[in-house]
Coordinates of C-alpha atoms in Angstrom, one line a residue:
X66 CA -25.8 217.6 149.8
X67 CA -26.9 220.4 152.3
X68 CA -28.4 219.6 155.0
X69 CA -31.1 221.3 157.4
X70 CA -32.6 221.5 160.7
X71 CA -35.9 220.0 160.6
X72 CA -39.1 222.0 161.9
X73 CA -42.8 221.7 161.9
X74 CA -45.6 224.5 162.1
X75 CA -47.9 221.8 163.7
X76 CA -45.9 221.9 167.0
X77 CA -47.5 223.9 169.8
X78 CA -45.3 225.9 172.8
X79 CA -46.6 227.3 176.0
X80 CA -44.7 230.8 176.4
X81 CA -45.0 232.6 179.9
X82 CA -46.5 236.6 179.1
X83 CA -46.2 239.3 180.7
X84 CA -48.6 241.3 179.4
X85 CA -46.5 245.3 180.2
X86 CA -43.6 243.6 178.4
X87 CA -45.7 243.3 175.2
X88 CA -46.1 246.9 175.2
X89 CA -43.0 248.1 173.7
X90 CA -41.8 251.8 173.6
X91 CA -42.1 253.0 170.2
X92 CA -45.1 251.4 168.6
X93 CA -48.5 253.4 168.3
X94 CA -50.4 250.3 171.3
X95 CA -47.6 252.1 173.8
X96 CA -48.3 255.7 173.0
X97 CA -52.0 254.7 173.0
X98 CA -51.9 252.7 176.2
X99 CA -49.6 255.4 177.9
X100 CA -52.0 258.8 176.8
X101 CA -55.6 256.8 177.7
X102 CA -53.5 256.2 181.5
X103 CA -52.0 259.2 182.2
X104 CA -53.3 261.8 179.7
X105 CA -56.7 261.5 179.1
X106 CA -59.6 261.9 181.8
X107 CA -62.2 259.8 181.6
X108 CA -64.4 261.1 184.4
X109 CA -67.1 261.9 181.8
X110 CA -67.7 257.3 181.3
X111 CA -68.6 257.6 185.0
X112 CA -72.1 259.3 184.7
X113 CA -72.9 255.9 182.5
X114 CA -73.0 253.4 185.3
X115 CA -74.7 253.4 188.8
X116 CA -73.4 250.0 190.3
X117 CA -71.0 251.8 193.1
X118 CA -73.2 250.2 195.6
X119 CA -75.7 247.6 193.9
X120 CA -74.6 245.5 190.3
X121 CA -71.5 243.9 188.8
X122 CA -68.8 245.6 188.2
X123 CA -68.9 247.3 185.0
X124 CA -65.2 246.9 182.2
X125 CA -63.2 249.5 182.5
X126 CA -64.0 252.6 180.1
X127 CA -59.9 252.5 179.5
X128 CA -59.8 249.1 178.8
X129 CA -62.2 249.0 175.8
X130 CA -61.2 252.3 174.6
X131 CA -57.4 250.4 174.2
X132 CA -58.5 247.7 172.3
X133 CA -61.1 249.5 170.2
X134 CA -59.1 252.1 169.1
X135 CA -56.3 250.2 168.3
X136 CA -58.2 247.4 166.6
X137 CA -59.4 250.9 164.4
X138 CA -55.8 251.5 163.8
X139 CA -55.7 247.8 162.1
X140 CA -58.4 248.1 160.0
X141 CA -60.7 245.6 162.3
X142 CA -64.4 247.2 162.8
X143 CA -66.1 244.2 163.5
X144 CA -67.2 243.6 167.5
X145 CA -67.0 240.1 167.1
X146 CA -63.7 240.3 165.6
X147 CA -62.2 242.2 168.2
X148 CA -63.9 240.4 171.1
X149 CA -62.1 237.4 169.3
X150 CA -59.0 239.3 169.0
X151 CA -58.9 239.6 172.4
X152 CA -58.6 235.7 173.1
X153 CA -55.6 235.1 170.5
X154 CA -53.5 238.1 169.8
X155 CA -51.2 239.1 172.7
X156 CA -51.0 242.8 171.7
X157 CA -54.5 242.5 172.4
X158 CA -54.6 240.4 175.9
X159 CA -51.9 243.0 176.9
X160 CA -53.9 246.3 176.6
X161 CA -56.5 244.3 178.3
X162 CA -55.3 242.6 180.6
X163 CA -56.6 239.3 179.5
X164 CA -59.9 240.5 180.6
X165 CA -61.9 239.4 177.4
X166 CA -65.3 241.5 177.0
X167 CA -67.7 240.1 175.2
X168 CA -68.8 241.4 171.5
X169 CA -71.9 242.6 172.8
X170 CA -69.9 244.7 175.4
X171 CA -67.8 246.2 172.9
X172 CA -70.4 246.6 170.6
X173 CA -72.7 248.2 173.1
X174 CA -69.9 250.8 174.2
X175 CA -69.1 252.2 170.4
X176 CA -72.9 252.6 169.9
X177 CA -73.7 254.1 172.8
X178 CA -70.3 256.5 172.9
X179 CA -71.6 259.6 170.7
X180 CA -71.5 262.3 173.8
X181 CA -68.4 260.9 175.3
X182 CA -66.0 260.5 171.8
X183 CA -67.0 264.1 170.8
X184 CA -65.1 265.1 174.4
X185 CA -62.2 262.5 173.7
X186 CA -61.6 263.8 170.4
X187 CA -61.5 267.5 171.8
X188 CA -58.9 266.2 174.3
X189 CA -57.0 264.5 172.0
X190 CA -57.0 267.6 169.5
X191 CA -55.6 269.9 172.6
X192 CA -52.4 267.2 173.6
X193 CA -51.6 267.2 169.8
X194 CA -52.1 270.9 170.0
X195 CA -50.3 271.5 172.9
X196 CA -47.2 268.7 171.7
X197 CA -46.8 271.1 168.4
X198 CA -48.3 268.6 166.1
X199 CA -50.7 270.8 164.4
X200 CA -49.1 273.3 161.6
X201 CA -52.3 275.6 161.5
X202 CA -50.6 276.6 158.1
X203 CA -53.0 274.4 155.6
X204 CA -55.7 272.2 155.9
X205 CA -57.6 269.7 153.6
X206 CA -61.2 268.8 153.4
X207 CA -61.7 265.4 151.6
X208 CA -64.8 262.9 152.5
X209 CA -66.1 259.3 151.5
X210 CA -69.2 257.3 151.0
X211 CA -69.8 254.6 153.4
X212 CA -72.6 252.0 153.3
X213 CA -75.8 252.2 156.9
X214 CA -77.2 249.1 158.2
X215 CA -79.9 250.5 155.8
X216 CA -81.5 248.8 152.6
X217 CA -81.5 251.1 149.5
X218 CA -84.8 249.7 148.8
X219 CA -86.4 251.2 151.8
X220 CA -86.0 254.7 150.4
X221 CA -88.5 257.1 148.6
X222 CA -91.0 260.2 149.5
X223 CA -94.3 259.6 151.3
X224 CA -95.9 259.3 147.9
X225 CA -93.9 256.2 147.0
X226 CA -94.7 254.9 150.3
X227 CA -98.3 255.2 149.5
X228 CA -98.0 253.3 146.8
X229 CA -95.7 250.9 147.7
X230 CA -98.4 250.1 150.4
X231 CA -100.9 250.0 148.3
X232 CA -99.4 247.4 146.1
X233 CA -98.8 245.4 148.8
X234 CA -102.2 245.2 150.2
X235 CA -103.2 244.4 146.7
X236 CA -100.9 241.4 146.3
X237 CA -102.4 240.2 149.7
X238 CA -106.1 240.5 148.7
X239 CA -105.3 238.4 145.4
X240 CA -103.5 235.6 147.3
X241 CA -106.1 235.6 150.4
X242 CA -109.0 235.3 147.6
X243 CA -106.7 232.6 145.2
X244 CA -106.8 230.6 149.1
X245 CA -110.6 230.8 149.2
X246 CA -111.0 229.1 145.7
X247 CA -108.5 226.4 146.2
X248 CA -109.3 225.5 149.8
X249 CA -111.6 223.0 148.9
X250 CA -109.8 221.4 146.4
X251 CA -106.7 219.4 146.8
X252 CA -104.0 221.6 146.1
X253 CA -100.4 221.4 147.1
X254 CA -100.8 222.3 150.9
X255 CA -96.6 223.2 150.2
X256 CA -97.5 226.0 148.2
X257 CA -100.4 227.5 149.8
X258 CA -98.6 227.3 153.3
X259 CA -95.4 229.4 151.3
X260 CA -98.0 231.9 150.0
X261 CA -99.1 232.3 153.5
X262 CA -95.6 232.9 154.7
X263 CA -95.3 235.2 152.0
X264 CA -98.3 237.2 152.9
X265 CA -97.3 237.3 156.5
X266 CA -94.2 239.1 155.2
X267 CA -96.1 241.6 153.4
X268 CA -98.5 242.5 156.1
X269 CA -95.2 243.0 158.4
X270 CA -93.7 245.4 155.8
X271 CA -97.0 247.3 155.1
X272 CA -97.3 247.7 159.3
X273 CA -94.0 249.1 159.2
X274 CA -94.8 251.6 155.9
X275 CA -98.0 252.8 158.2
X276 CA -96.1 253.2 161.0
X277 CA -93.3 255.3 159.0
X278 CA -95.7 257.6 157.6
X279 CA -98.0 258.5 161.0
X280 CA -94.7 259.6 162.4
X281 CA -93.0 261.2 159.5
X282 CA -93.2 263.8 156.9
X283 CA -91.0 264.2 154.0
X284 CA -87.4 265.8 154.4
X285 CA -87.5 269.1 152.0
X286 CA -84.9 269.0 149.4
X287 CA -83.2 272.7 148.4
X288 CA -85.7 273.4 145.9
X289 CA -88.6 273.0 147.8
X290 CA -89.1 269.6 146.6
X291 CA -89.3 266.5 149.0
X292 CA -86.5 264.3 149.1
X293 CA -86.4 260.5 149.4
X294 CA -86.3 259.5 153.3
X295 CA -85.3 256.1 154.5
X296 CA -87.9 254.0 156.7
X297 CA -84.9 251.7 158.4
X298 CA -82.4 254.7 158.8
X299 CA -84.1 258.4 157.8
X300 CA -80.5 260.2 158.6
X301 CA -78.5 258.4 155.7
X302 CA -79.2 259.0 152.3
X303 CA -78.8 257.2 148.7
X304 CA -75.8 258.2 147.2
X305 CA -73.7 257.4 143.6
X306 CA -70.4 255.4 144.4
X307 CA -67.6 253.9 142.2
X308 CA -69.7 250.4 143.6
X309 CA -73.0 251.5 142.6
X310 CA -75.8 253.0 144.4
X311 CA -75.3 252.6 148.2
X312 CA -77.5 254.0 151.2
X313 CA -75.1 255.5 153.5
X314 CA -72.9 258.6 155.1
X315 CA -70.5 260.8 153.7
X316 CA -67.8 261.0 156.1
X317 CA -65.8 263.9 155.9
X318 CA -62.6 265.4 157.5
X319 CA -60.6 268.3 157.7
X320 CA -57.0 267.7 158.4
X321 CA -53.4 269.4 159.0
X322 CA -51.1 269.4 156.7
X323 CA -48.0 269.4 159.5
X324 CA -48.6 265.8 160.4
X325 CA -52.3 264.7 159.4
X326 CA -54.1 265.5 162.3
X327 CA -57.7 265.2 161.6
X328 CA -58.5 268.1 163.2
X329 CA -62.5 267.7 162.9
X330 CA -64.8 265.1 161.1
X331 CA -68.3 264.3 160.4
X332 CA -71.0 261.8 159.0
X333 CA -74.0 263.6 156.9
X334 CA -76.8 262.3 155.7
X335 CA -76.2 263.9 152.1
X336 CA -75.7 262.5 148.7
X337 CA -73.7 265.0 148.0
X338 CA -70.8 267.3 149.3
X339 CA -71.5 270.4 147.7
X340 CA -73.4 272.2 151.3
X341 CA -70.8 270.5 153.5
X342 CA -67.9 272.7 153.1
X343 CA -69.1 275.6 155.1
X344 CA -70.4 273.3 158.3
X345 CA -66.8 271.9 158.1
X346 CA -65.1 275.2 158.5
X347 CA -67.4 276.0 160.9
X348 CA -66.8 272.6 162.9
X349 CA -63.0 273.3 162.8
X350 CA -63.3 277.0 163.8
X351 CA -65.7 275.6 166.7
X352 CA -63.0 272.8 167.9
X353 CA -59.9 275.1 167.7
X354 CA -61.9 277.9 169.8
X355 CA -63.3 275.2 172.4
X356 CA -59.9 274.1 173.1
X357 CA -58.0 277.4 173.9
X358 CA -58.0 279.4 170.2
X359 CA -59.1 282.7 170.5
X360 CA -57.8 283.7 167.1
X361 CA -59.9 282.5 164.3
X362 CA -58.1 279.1 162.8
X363 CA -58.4 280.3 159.1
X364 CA -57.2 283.6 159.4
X365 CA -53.8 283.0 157.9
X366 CA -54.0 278.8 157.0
X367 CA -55.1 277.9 153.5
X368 CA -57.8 275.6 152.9
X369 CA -57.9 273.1 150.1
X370 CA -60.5 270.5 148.9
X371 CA -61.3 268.6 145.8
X372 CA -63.8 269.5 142.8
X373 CA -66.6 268.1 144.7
X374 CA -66.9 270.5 147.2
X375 CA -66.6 273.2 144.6
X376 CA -69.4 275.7 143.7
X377 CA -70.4 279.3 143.0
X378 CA -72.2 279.6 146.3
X379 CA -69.6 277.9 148.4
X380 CA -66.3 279.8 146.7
X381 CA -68.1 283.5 147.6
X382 CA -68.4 282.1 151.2
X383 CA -64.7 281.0 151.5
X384 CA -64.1 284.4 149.9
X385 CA -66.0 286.4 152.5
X386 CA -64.5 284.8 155.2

């Protein structure tokens, strides 16, 4: 009868780490680690911090951009998951030299970023430019839905505002004067301390409609006609998905065909993509001139993009141009 060597997953080992050597040539964390070191300036992080002379020191802009971007690559979004990341995976620890920033720092950085990724991604567009990466021969346009930190529910015009206000303060006046009956009785003190939770709630949500509609007016839709605004996050919109009805972003992209560069890329607030064609021409035109091309991109490269980008208006454009 055979015979094996035992072993047991239950067994820990302490392993000594070098955290360069885990960095191997080759894999995408080395080119990443070695263009964010010796390719990429990062002068434009520095205007963010004034603690040369006064404060604590402040994580390096490199660092986070290491581990964020390549927790990207893995399909890991979550702050707290790559703060936690950072205390058990070594690829991890190595691009960040064990330095462990918390979720709120990481967090903090990507929301606070917009001005200085727009720069990187230029920078990024000319080295891949510059290393023959980018065909210039074809590109594709292509975009997908993706959910805001934005309830559906808190979408409409000004109009349904109104009246979602109003029936709010109506379902507050009935339960205030149901109180005023029953106080004197002895009703369940449970219940009537619930329905007073429950009208603390509503008067919260009706301060936040009035406060919505002092400082907004409806967004004007291409007829003429007001379209529905959102009181938590008035840039997204409510859009159709294979999921159901979402309040979100289209995020769209235009990339080369030589090796998939995305070449430019942009969230709208739009539920759909038939008037976001031409401002991503436009966008690419603008990168490829900002970054040293003279000669308009889409002079001789072919452009393609599926059915929804397609209409009447948008084909005599691409025609014109």
């Amino acid at each position: 009868m055979a015979r094996y060597k035992d072993y047991d997953y239950s067994q820990g080992k302490f392993i000594p780490i070098h955290f360069d050597r885990q960095i191997l040539p080759g894999t995408f964390e080395y080119s990443l680690h070695y263009l964010i070191d010796n390719e990429i300036d990062l002068w434009i992080f520095d205007t963010r911090y004034r603690n040369d002379e006064l404060g604590a020191p402040a994580y390096d802009p490199a660092i986070l951009l290491k581990i964020i971007l390549y927790a990207y690559s893995r399909g890991i979004t979550s702050s707290r998951k790559i703060a936690q990341c950072c205390q058990e995976n070594v690829i991890f620890m190595a691009l960040s030299a064990d330095t462990q920033p918390h979720f709120t720092t990481i967090s903090e950085f990507i929301s606070t970023s917009g001005k200085e990724i727009i720069h990187l991604f230029l920078e990024i567009l000319l080295i891949c430019d510059e290393m023959g990466l980018i065909g210039k021969e074809m590109f594709a346009v292509d975009g997908c839905k993706l959910p805001s930190n934005a309830s559906k529910e808190w979408s409409g015009t000004k109009g349904d505002f109104q009246k979602k206000r109003e029936k709010m303060e109506k379902a507050i006046r009935q339960i205030v004067e149901r109180h005023r009956e029953v106080d004197a009785t002895e009703a369940d003190r449970g219940v009537i301390e619930q329905e007073e939770q429950y009208v603390e709630t509503l008067r919260g949500k009706v301060k936040k409609i009035k406060a919505w509609l002092r400082e907004n007016e409806d967004k004007p839709g291409k007829s003429g006609k007001p379209i529905k605004s959102n009181i938590t996050d008035n840039d997204s919109a409510k859009m159709k998905t294979s999921h159901g009805v979402i309040q979100g972003y289209d995020g769209v992209a235009v990339v080369d065909g030589k090796h998939q560069i995305i070449v430019h890329a942009e969230a709208f607030g739009a539920a759909q993509e038939h008037d976001l064609l031409i401002p991503m021409i436009e966008g690419t035109r603008e990168n490829f001139e900002t970054i040293g091309n003279k000669q308009d991109i889409f002079e001789k490269a072919k452009l393609t993009a599926d059915s929804g980008f397609h209409t009447e208006a948008n084909m005599k454009e691409v025609m014109e141009q």
